[in-house]
PDB file of C-alpha atoms in Angstrom:
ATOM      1  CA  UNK A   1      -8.098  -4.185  48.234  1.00 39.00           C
ATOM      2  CA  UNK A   2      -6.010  -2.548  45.852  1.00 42.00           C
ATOM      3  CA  UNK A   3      -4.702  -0.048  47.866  1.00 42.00           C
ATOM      4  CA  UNK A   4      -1.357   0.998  47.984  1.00 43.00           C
ATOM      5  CA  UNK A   5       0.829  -0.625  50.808  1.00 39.00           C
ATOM      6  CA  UNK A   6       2.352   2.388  53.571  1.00 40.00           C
ATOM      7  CA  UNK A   7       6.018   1.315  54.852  1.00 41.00           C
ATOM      8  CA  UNK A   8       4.577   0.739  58.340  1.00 38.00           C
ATOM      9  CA  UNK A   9       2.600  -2.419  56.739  1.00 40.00           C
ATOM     10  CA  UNK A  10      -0.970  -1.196  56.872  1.00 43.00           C
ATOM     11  CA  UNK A  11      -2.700   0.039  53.706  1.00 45.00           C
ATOM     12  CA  UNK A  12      -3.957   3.046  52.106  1.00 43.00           C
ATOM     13  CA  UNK A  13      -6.955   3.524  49.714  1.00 56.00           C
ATOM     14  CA  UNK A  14      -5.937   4.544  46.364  1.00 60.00           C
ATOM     15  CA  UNK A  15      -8.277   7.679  47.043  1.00 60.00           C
ATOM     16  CA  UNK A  16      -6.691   8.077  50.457  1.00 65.00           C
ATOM     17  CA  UNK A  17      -2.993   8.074  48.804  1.00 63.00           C
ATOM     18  CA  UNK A  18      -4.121  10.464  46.438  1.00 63.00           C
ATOM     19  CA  UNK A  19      -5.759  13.187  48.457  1.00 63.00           C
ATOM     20  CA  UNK A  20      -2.569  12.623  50.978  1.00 62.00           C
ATOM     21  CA  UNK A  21      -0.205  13.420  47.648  1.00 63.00           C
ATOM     22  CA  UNK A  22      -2.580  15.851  46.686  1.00 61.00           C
ATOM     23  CA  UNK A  23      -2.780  13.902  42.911  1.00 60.00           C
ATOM     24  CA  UNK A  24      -6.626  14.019  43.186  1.00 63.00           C
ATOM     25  CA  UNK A  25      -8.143  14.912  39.889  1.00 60.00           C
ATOM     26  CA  UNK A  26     -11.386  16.484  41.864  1.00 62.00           C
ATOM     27  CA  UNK A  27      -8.896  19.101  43.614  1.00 59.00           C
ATOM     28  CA  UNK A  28      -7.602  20.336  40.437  1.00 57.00           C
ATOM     29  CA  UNK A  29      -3.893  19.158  40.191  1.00 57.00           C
ATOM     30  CA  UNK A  30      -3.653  17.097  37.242  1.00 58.00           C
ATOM     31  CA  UNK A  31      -0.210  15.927  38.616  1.00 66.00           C
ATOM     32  CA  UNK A  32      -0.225  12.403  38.677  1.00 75.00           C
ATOM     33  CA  UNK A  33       2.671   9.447  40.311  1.00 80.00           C
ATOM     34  CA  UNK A  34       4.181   9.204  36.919  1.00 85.00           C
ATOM     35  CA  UNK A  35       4.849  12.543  36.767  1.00 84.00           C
ATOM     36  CA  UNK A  36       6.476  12.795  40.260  1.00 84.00           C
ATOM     37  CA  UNK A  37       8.503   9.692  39.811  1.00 88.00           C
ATOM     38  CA  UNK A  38       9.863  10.645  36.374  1.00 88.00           C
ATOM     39  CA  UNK A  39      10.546  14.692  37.869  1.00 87.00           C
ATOM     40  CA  UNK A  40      12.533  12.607  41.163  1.00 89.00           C
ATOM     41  CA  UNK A  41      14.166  10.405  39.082  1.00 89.00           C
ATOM     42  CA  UNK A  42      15.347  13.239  36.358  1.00 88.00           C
ATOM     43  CA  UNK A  43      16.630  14.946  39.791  1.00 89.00           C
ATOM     44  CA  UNK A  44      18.624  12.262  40.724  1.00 89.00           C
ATOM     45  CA  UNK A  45      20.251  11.764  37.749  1.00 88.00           C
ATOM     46  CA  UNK A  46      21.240  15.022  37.141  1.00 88.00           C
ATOM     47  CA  UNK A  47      22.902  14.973  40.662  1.00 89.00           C
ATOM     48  CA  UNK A  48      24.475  11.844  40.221  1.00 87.00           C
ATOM     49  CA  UNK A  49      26.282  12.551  36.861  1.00 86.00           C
ATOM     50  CA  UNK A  50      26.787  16.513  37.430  1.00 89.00           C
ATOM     51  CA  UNK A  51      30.477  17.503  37.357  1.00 91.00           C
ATOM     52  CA  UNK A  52      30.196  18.839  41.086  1.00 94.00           C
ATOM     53  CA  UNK A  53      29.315  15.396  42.370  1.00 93.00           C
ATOM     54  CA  UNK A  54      32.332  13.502  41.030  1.00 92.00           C
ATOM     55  CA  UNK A  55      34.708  16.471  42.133  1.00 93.00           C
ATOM     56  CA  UNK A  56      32.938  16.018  45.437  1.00 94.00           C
ATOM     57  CA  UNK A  57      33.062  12.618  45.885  1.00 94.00           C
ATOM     58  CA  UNK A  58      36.645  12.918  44.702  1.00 94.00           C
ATOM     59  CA  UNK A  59      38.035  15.620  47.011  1.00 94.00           C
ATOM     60  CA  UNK A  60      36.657  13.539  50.045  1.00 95.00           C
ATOM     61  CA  UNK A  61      38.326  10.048  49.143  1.00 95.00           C
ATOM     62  CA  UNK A  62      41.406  12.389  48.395  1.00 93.00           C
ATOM     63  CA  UNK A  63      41.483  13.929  52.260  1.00 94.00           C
ATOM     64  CA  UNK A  64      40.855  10.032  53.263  1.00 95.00           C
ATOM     65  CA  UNK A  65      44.036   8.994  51.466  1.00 95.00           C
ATOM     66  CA  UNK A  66      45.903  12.156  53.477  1.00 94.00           C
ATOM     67  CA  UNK A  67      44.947   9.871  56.370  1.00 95.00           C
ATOM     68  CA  UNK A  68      46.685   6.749  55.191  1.00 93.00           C
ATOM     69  CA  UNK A  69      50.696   8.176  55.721  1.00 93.00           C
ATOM     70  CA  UNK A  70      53.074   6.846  53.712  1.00 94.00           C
ATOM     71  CA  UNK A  71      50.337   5.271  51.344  1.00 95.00           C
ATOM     72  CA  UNK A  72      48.785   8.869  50.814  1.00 94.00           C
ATOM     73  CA  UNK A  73      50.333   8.977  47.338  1.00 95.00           C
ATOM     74  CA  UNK A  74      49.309   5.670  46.039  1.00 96.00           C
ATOM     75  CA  UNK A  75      45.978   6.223  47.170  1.00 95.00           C
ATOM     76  CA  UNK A  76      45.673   9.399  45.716  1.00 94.00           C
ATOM     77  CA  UNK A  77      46.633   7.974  42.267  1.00 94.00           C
ATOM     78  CA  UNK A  78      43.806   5.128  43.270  1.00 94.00           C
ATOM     79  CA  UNK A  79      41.148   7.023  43.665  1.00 94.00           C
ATOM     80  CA  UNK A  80      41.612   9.842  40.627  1.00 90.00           C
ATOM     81  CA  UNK A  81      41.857   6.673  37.917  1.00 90.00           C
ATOM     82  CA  UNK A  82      38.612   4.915  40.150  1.00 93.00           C
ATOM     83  CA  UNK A  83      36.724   7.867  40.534  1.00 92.00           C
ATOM     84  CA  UNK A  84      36.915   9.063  36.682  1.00 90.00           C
ATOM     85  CA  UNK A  85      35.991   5.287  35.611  1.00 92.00           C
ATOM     86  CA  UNK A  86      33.177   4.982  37.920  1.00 92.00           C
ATOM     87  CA  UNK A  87      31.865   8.352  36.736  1.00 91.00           C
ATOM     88  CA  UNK A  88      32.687   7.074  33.148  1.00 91.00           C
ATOM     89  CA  UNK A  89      30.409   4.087  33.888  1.00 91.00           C
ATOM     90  CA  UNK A  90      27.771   6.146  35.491  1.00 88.00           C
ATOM     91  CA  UNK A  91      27.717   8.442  32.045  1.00 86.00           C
ATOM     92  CA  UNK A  92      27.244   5.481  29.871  1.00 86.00           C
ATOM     93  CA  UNK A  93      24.291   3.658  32.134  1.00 85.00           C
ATOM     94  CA  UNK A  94      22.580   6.647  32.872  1.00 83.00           C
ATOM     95  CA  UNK A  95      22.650   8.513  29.092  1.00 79.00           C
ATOM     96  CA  UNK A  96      20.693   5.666  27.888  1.00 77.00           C
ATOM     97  CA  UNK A  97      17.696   6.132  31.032  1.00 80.00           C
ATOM     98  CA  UNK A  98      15.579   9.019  31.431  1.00 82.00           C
ATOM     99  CA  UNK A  99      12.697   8.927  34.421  1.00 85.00           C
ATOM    100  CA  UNK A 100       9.720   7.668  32.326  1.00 85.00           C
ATOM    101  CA  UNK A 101      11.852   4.546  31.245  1.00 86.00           C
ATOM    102  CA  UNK A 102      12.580   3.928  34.727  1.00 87.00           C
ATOM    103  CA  UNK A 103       8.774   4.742  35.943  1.00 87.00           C
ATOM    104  CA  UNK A 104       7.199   2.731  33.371  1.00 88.00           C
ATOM    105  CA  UNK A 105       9.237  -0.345  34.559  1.00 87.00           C
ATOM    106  CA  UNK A 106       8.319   0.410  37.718  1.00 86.00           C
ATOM    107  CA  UNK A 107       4.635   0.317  36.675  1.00 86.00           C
ATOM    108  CA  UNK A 108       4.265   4.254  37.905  1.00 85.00           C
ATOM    109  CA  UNK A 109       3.837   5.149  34.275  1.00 85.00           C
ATOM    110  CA  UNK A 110       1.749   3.425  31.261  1.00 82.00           C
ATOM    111  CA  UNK A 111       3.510   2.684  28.596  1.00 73.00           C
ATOM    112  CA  UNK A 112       2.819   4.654  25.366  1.00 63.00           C
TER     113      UNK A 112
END
């Protein structure tokens, strides 16, 4: 069957999945797995790599180091150099990738 497997191990139809997603062709939304793949994965991205995550992320490690007493300071220092090169990192791996790269590797999207 070429159905597409459910996470509690059973199948579903591919006209089953479809008409659960509501990507059926016959019920007029031309909105197909590609395009919801590439729209979540865009999503994510952006939230990853958006300046209010890594000040986030940053102010929370920074009230964890508050926690650690007389190594406060040092792990202060720690996490603002870690934090700015992970984000750094993140920049340069996710600049190159956009969601249909990522989708068509996943085989959710044919490639053009």
């Amino acid at each position: 069957s070429s159905g597409i497997n459910a996470e509690y191990g059973g199948t579903f139809e591919d006209h089953d999945a479809c008409v659960l997603l509501d990507f059926c062709p016959e019920s007029g939304n031309a909105t197909t797995v590609c395009d919801v793949c590439t729209a979540g994965f865009d999503e994510v991205r952006s939230i990853i790599i958006s300046p209010e995550t890594q000040t986030l992320i940053q102010s929370q490690l920074e009230v964890a180091c508050k926690l650690m007493g007389p190594f406060s300071r040092i792990c202060t220092a720690a996490v603002d150099e870690s934090v700015d090169l992970v984000f750094e990192v993140l920049h340069g791996q996710l600049d190159d990738m956009n969601g249909e790269k990522i989708c068509q590797f996943m085989h959710l999207c044919k490639r053009h």
